[in-house]
CSV table of C-alpha atoms and ligand atoms in Angstrom, one decimal:
chain,number,residue,atom,x,y,z
A,1,UNK,CA,-97.3,-55.1,86.9
A,2,UNK,CA,-94.8,-53.5,89.3
A,3,UNK,CA,-93.3,-50.1,88.9
A,4,UNK,CA,-90.0,-51.8,87.9
A,5,UNK,CA,-91.7,-53.7,85.2
A,6,UNK,CA,-93.3,-50.5,83.8
A,7,UNK,CA,-89.9,-48.8,83.8
A,8,UNK,CA,-88.3,-51.8,82.1
A,9,UNK,CA,-91.0,-51.8,79.5
A,10,UNK,CA,-90.6,-48.1,78.8
A,11,UNK,CA,-86.8,-48.5,78.5
A,12,UNK,CA,-87.2,-51.4,76.1
A,13,UNK,CA,-89.7,-49.4,74.1
A,14,UNK,CA,-87.2,-46.5,73.8
A,15,UNK,CA,-84.6,-48.9,72.5
A,16,UNK,CA,-86.8,-50.5,70.0
A,17,UNK,CA,-86.3,-48.6,66.6
A,18,UNK,CA,-90.0,-47.7,66.2
A,19,UNK,CA,-90.7,-44.8,63.8
A,20,UNK,CA,-92.1,-42.7,66.7
A,21,UNK,CA,-89.0,-43.1,68.8
A,22,UNK,CA,-86.7,-42.4,65.9
A,23,UNK,CA,-88.5,-39.3,64.8
A,24,UNK,CA,-88.7,-37.8,68.4
A,25,UNK,CA,-84.9,-38.5,68.8
A,26,UNK,CA,-84.1,-37.0,65.5
A,27,UNK,CA,-86.1,-33.9,66.3
A,28,UNK,CA,-84.3,-33.5,69.6
A,29,UNK,CA,-80.9,-33.9,68.1
A,30,UNK,CA,-81.6,-31.3,65.3
A,31,UNK,CA,-83.6,-28.8,67.4
A,32,UNK,CA,-81.3,-28.4,70.4
A,33,UNK,CA,-78.3,-26.9,68.5
A,34,UNK,CA,-80.6,-24.5,66.6
A,35,UNK,CA,-82.3,-23.4,69.8
A,36,UNK,CA,-79.0,-22.9,71.6
A,37,UNK,CA,-77.7,-20.8,68.6
A,38,UNK,CA,-80.7,-18.5,68.8
A,39,UNK,CA,-80.5,-18.1,72.6
A,40,UNK,CA,-76.8,-17.2,72.6
A,41,UNK,CA,-76.9,-15.0,69.5
A,42,UNK,CA,-79.8,-13.0,71.0
A,43,UNK,CA,-78.2,-12.5,74.4
A,44,UNK,CA,-74.6,-11.6,73.3
A,45,UNK,CA,-74.6,-7.8,72.5
A,46,UNK,CA,-71.7,-8.0,70.1
A,47,UNK,CA,-68.6,-10.0,69.6
A,48,UNK,CA,-67.0,-7.7,67.1
A,49,UNK,CA,-64.0,-5.4,67.9
A,50,UNK,CA,-64.4,-1.7,68.1
A,51,UNK,CA,-64.1,-0.3,64.7
A,52,UNK,CA,-63.0,3.0,63.1
A,53,UNK,CA,-64.2,3.9,59.6
A,54,UNK,CA,-61.7,5.5,57.2
A,55,UNK,CA,-63.5,7.6,54.6
A,56,UNK,CA,-62.6,10.4,52.2
A,57,UNK,CA,-62.4,11.2,48.5
A,58,UNK,CA,-60.1,9.2,46.2
A,59,UNK,CA,-56.5,10.3,46.3
A,60,UNK,CA,-56.7,11.7,49.9
A,61,UNK,CA,-54.2,9.0,51.1
A,62,UNK,CA,-56.5,6.5,52.8
A,63,UNK,CA,-54.6,3.4,51.5
A,64,UNK,CA,-51.3,5.1,52.5
A,65,UNK,CA,-52.5,5.7,56.0
A,66,UNK,CA,-53.8,2.2,56.4
A,67,UNK,CA,-50.5,0.9,55.4
A,68,UNK,CA,-48.6,3.3,57.7
A,69,UNK,CA,-50.6,2.3,60.7
A,70,UNK,CA,-50.4,-1.4,59.9
A,71,UNK,CA,-46.7,-1.6,59.0
A,72,UNK,CA,-45.1,1.6,60.3
A,73,UNK,CA,-43.0,4.0,58.4
A,74,UNK,CA,-40.4,2.5,56.0
A,75,UNK,CA,-37.8,4.6,57.9
A,76,UNK,CA,-37.6,3.9,61.6
A,77,UNK,CA,-36.6,7.1,63.6
A,78,UNK,CA,-34.5,5.0,66.0
A,79,UNK,CA,-32.5,3.0,63.5
A,80,UNK,CA,-31.8,5.2,60.5
A,81,UNK,CA,-30.2,8.5,59.8
A,82,UNK,CA,-32.1,11.5,58.4
A,83,UNK,CA,-30.3,11.1,55.0
A,84,UNK,CA,-31.7,7.6,54.6
A,85,UNK,CA,-35.3,8.9,55.1
A,86,UNK,CA,-37.2,8.5,51.9
A,87,UNK,CA,-39.5,11.6,51.3
A,88,UNK,CA,-42.0,9.6,49.3
A,89,UNK,CA,-41.9,5.9,50.3
A,90,UNK,CA,-43.2,3.3,47.8
A,91,UNK,CA,-46.8,2.5,48.7
A,92,UNK,CA,-47.0,-1.0,50.1
A,93,UNK,CA,-50.8,-1.5,49.5
A,94,UNK,CA,-52.6,-0.8,46.3
A,95,UNK,CA,-55.1,2.1,46.3
A,96,UNK,CA,-58.5,0.8,47.3
A,97,UNK,CA,-61.0,0.8,44.4
A,98,UNK,CA,-62.8,-2.5,45.0
A,99,UNK,CA,-66.3,-2.5,46.4
A,100,UNK,CA,-65.4,-4.6,49.5
A,101,UNK,CA,-64.0,-2.6,52.4
A,102,UNK,CA,-60.5,-3.6,53.3
A,103,UNK,CA,-59.9,-3.9,57.1
A,104,UNK,CA,-56.8,-4.2,59.2
A,105,UNK,CA,-56.7,-5.1,62.9
A,106,UNK,CA,-54.6,-2.7,65.0
A,107,UNK,CA,-53.8,-2.3,68.7
A,108,UNK,CA,-53.4,0.9,70.7
A,109,UNK,CA,-51.5,0.9,74.0
A,110,UNK,CA,-53.7,1.8,77.0
A,111,UNK,CA,-51.1,1.5,79.8
A,112,UNK,CA,-49.2,3.7,79.4
A,113,UNK,CA,-51.5,5.6,77.0
A,114,UNK,CA,-50.4,5.5,73.5
A,115,UNK,CA,-47.6,7.9,72.5
A,116,UNK,CA,-47.0,6.7,69.0
A,117,UNK,CA,-48.2,4.2,66.4
A,118,UNK,CA,-44.7,3.1,65.9
A,119,UNK,CA,-44.4,1.8,69.5
A,120,UNK,CA,-48.0,0.5,69.3
A,121,UNK,CA,-47.1,-1.7,66.4
A,122,UNK,CA,-45.8,-4.1,69.1
A,123,UNK,CA,-48.6,-3.4,71.6
A,124,UNK,CA,-50.1,-6.7,72.8
A,125,UNK,CA,-51.7,-8.4,75.8
A,126,UNK,CA,-53.9,-6.8,78.5
A,127,UNK,CA,-52.5,-3.3,78.0
A,128,UNK,CA,-53.4,-3.1,74.3
A,129,UNK,CA,-56.8,-2.2,73.0
A,130,UNK,CA,-57.5,-3.9,69.7
A,131,UNK,CA,-59.7,-2.3,67.0
A,132,UNK,CA,-60.4,-2.5,63.4
A,133,UNK,CA,-59.6,0.2,60.9
A,134,UNK,CA,-62.0,-0.1,58.0
A,135,UNK,CA,-61.0,1.5,54.6
A,136,UNK,CA,-63.8,2.4,52.2
A,137,UNK,CA,-63.7,3.2,48.5
A,138,UNK,CA,-63.6,7.0,47.9
A,139,UNK,CA,-65.0,6.9,44.3
A,140,UNK,CA,-68.3,8.8,44.2
A,141,UNK,CA,-70.2,5.8,42.8
A,142,UNK,CA,-69.0,3.6,45.7
A,143,UNK,CA,-69.6,5.9,48.6
A,144,UNK,CA,-72.9,4.3,49.5
A,145,UNK,CA,-70.7,1.5,51.1
A,146,UNK,CA,-69.3,4.0,53.6
A,147,UNK,CA,-72.7,5.5,54.3
A,148,UNK,CA,-74.1,2.0,54.9
A,149,UNK,CA,-71.7,1.5,57.8
A,150,UNK,CA,-73.2,4.5,59.5
A,151,UNK,CA,-76.8,3.2,59.5
A,152,UNK,CA,-77.9,2.4,63.0
A,153,UNK,CA,-78.1,-1.3,63.6
A,154,UNK,CA,-81.7,-0.9,64.9
A,155,UNK,CA,-82.9,0.2,61.6
A,156,UNK,CA,-80.9,-1.9,59.1
A,157,UNK,CA,-80.2,-5.5,58.5
A,158,UNK,CA,-77.1,-4.9,56.5
A,159,UNK,CA,-74.0,-7.1,57.0
A,160,UNK,CA,-72.5,-4.2,58.9
A,161,UNK,CA,-75.4,-4.0,61.4
A,162,UNK,CA,-73.4,-5.7,64.2
A,163,UNK,CA,-70.3,-3.4,63.9
A,164,UNK,CA,-69.2,-1.6,67.0
A,165,UNK,CA,-68.4,1.7,65.3
A,166,UNK,CA,-66.5,4.1,67.6
A,167,UNK,CA,-65.2,6.9,65.3
A,168,UNK,CA,-64.9,8.1,61.8
A,169,UNK,CA,-61.7,9.4,60.1
A,170,UNK,CA,-62.4,11.6,57.2
A,171,UNK,CA,-59.2,12.1,55.2
A,172,UNK,CA,-58.8,15.1,52.9
A,173,UNK,CA,-55.9,16.2,50.6
A,174,UNK,CA,-55.0,19.7,52.1
A,175,UNK,CA,-52.9,20.5,49.0
A,176,UNK,CA,-55.7,19.8,46.6
A,177,UNK,CA,-58.1,21.9,48.7
A,178,UNK,CA,-55.8,24.9,48.1
A,179,UNK,CA,-56.2,24.7,44.4
A,180,UNK,CA,-59.0,27.1,43.4
A,181,UNK,CA,-59.3,25.6,39.9
A,182,UNK,CA,-59.9,22.1,41.0
A,183,UNK,CA,-63.2,20.6,42.1
A,184,UNK,CA,-61.5,19.1,45.2
A,185,UNK,CA,-63.2,21.5,47.7
A,186,UNK,CA,-66.7,21.0,46.4
A,187,UNK,CA,-66.2,17.2,45.9
A,188,UNK,CA,-64.8,16.8,49.4
A,189,UNK,CA,-67.5,18.9,51.0
A,190,UNK,CA,-70.3,17.1,49.1
A,191,UNK,CA,-69.0,13.8,50.6
A,192,UNK,CA,-68.6,15.2,54.1
A,193,UNK,CA,-72.1,16.7,53.9
A,194,UNK,CA,-73.5,13.3,53.2
A,195,UNK,CA,-71.5,11.7,56.0
A,196,UNK,CA,-72.6,14.3,58.6
A,197,UNK,CA,-76.2,14.3,57.4
A,198,UNK,CA,-76.3,10.5,57.9
A,199,UNK,CA,-74.9,10.9,61.5
A,200,UNK,CA,-77.4,13.6,62.1
A,201,UNK,CA,-80.2,11.2,61.0
A,202,UNK,CA,-78.7,8.5,63.1
A,203,UNK,CA,-79.1,10.8,66.1
A,204,UNK,CA,-82.8,11.4,65.3
A,205,UNK,CA,-83.4,7.6,65.1
A,206,UNK,CA,-82.2,7.1,68.6
A,207,UNK,CA,-84.8,5.6,70.9
A,208,UNK,CA,-84.7,3.5,74.0
A,209,UNK,CA,-81.8,1.5,75.3
A,210,UNK,CA,-80.8,0.1,71.9
A,211,UNK,CA,-79.9,3.6,70.6
A,212,UNK,CA,-77.0,3.8,68.3
A,213,UNK,CA,-74.0,5.4,69.9
A,214,UNK,CA,-72.7,8.7,68.6
A,215,UNK,CA,-69.8,8.7,66.2
A,216,UNK,CA,-67.2,11.4,66.6
A,217,UNK,CA,-65.5,12.6,63.3
A,218,UNK,CA,-61.9,13.6,62.7
A,219,UNK,CA,-61.3,15.6,59.6
A,220,UNK,CA,-57.7,14.7,58.9
A,221,UNK,CA,-56.1,17.3,56.7
A,222,UNK,CA,-53.4,15.2,55.0
A,223,UNK,CA,-50.3,16.0,52.9
A,224,UNK,CA,-49.0,18.7,55.3
A,225,UNK,CA,-45.5,17.9,54.0
A,226,UNK,CA,-46.4,19.7,50.7
A,227,UNK,CA,-45.7,23.4,50.9
A,228,UNK,CA,-49.0,24.1,49.0
A,229,UNK,CA,-51.1,22.3,51.6
A,230,UNK,CA,-53.5,24.4,53.6
A,231,UNK,CA,-53.1,24.5,57.4
A,232,UNK,CA,-55.8,22.8,59.4
A,233,UNK,CA,-57.5,26.1,60.4
A,234,UNK,CA,-58.0,27.0,56.8
A,235,UNK,CA,-59.1,23.5,55.8
A,236,UNK,CA,-61.8,23.9,58.5
A,237,UNK,CA,-62.9,27.4,57.4
A,238,UNK,CA,-63.0,26.4,53.7
A,239,UNK,CA,-65.0,23.2,54.4
A,240,UNK,CA,-67.4,25.0,56.7
A,241,UNK,CA,-68.0,27.7,54.0
A,242,UNK,CA,-68.6,25.1,51.3
A,243,UNK,CA,-70.9,23.0,53.5
A,244,UNK,CA,-72.9,26.1,54.1
A,245,UNK,CA,-73.2,26.7,50.4
A,246,UNK,CA,-74.2,23.1,49.7
A,247,UNK,CA,-76.8,23.4,52.5
A,248,UNK,CA,-78.3,26.5,50.9
A,249,UNK,CA,-78.3,25.0,47.4
A,250,UNK,CA,-80.0,21.8,48.6
A,251,UNK,CA,-82.7,23.6,50.7
A,252,UNK,CA,-83.4,25.7,47.7
A,253,UNK,CA,-83.7,22.6,45.6
A,254,UNK,CA,-86.2,21.3,48.1
A,255,UNK,CA,-88.3,24.5,48.1
A,256,UNK,CA,-88.3,24.6,44.3
A,257,UNK,CA,-89.6,21.0,44.1
A,258,UNK,CA,-92.3,21.8,46.7
A,259,UNK,CA,-90.7,19.6,49.3
A,260,UNK,CA,-89.5,22.4,51.6
A,261,UNK,CA,-92.8,22.9,53.3
A,262,UNK,CA,-92.3,19.8,55.3
A,263,UNK,CA,-88.8,20.9,56.6
A,264,UNK,CA,-88.7,21.1,60.3
A,265,UNK,CA,-85.9,20.8,62.8
A,266,UNK,CA,-85.5,17.3,61.8
A,267,UNK,CA,-85.8,18.2,58.2
A,268,UNK,CA,-84.4,15.7,55.7
A,269,UNK,CA,-81.7,17.6,53.9
A,270,UNK,CA,-80.8,20.5,56.2
A,271,UNK,CA,-77.4,19.9,58.0
A,272,UNK,CA,-76.8,21.4,61.4
A,273,UNK,CA,-78.8,23.9,63.4
A,274,UNK,CA,-82.1,24.7,61.5
A,275,UNK,CA,-82.2,28.1,60.0
A,276,UNK,CA,-78.7,29.2,60.9
A,277,UNK,CA,-77.1,31.5,58.3
A,278,UNK,CA,-73.5,30.2,58.3
A,279,UNK,CA,-72.5,26.6,58.9
A,280,UNK,CA,-70.1,25.7,61.6
A,281,UNK,CA,-68.9,22.2,62.7
A,282,UNK,CA,-69.9,23.1,66.3
A,283,UNK,CA,-73.5,23.0,65.2
A,284,UNK,CA,-73.2,19.2,64.9
A,285,UNK,CA,-72.8,19.0,68.7
A,286,UNK,CA,-76.6,19.6,68.8
A,287,UNK,CA,-76.8,16.1,67.4
A,288,UNK,CA,-74.0,14.7,69.6
A,289,UNK,CA,-71.6,14.6,66.7
A,290,UNK,CA,-68.1,16.0,67.7
A,291,UNK,CA,-66.1,17.2,64.6
A,292,UNK,CA,-62.4,18.1,64.9
A,293,UNK,CA,-60.0,19.1,62.2
A,294,UNK,CA,-56.3,18.1,62.6
A,295,UNK,CA,-53.4,18.5,60.1
A,296,UNK,CA,-50.8,15.9,59.4
A,297,UNK,CA,-49.1,13.8,56.8
A,298,UNK,CA,-48.6,10.1,55.9
A,299,UNK,CA,-45.5,10.6,53.7
A,300,UNK,CA,-42.6,13.0,53.7
A,301,UNK,CA,-41.4,15.4,56.3
A,302,UNK,CA,-44.0,17.1,58.6
A,303,UNK,CA,-46.1,16.6,61.7
A,304,UNK,CA,-46.8,13.0,60.7
A,305,UNK,CA,-49.9,11.0,61.7
A,306,UNK,CA,-49.3,10.8,65.5
A,307,UNK,CA,-52.1,13.2,66.4
A,308,UNK,CA,-54.6,11.3,64.4
A,309,UNK,CA,-53.4,8.0,66.1
A,310,UNK,CA,-53.8,9.6,69.5
A,311,UNK,CA,-57.3,10.9,68.6
A,312,UNK,CA,-58.3,7.3,67.6
A,313,UNK,CA,-56.7,5.8,70.7
A,314,UNK,CA,-58.8,8.0,72.9
A,315,UNK,CA,-62.0,6.9,71.2
A,316,UNK,CA,-61.8,3.2,70.7
B,1,GDP,P1,-56.7,6.9,48.5
B,1,GDP,O1,-57.3,6.9,47.1
B,1,GDP,O2,-57.4,7.8,49.5
B,1,GDP,O3,-56.6,5.5,49.1
B,1,GDP,O4,-55.3,7.5,48.4
B,1,GDP,P2,-53.8,6.8,48.3
B,1,GDP,O5,-53.4,6.2,49.6
B,1,GDP,O6,-53.8,5.9,47.1
B,1,GDP,O7,-52.9,8.0,48.0
B,1,GDP,C1,-53.0,8.9,46.9
B,1,GDP,C2,-51.7,9.5,46.5
B,1,GDP,O8,-51.3,10.4,47.5
B,1,GDP,C3,-50.6,8.5,46.4
B,1,GDP,O9,-49.8,8.8,45.3
B,1,GDP,C4,-49.9,8.6,47.8
B,1,GDP,O10,-48.4,8.3,47.6
B,1,GDP,C5,-50.0,10.1,48.0
B,1,GDP,N1,-50.0,10.5,49.4
B,1,GDP,C6,-50.7,9.9,50.5
B,1,GDP,N2,-50.4,10.6,51.6
B,1,GDP,C7,-49.5,11.6,51.3
B,1,GDP,C8,-48.8,12.6,52.1
B,1,GDP,O11,-49.0,12.7,53.3
B,1,GDP,N3,-48.0,13.4,51.4
B,1,GDP,C9,-47.8,13.3,50.1
B,1,GDP,N4,-47.0,14.2,49.5
B,1,GDP,N5,-48.4,12.4,49.3
B,1,GDP,C10,-49.3,11.5,49.9
């Protein structure tokens, strides 16, 4: 038998629908796409856009801010007169109480660098940087959702594990914080404590090249249009004081329950520099967490939300 005959026989055999040929062919057809999927999904670092997480207690103005950045103010400074300017525009989006985070895709101009979110509403093409603004529920029972976003992807297998988190905007109601009779200050500080502690733990979980990137935090002191609102410097001082009190109370709780003996520099519940008397946001730099406090407002007359937009633009 010549080589040609052998080849011919093999070709004929491959065309004969024998069970062996059929099963080998079927296996190839089914396995190749699965193999390709695993190869490409393992080598692509991420395909998601940079994201910014919007957190804060209920009523701080998260939904209003999301709507403002997505659709712009109802009054446009170039087209209307001051008398037409509504002081409290009708909210376009409903306040966010569902468990699923609501996300909008936004773009910030990079060339020239962003000057305003109103001009960036039309930003597009190569000079615009796209990012996702992710709103989270502020209700105490649903805050675990926001905290889950901050878990480093190397330690979690949550649906958020592939997010490309660049920054965190913590919105507060600066007018509510001024009221000594309300629980606003302690409630806001409790939430902020949990957020910062999660970022501090994220820093400790860093190892090797797959380390989670640090996430800078902007405490946005909202509702500066209200004359009762605290200025940013006071919001900062009051929050730092309350965070220090919470830290003390929680470490006492640990000691009372016999868990305090294990506390070290990487201790579980202690926020900031270990053993320091008063808490200050600058302590968070030890864990590569930058915290800044800036005042502004979503509605009404005041400094507006431009500084917050600029802060975001510099970090996405
Ligand atoms: P969320 O629970 O954090 O989503 O808060 P919302 O966006 O639902 O806002 C809570 C309330 O605060 C609404 O009645 C808003 O109209 C109001 N609000 C939001 N931002 C401002 C602001 O800058 N100034 C004033 N005066 N009210 C605001």
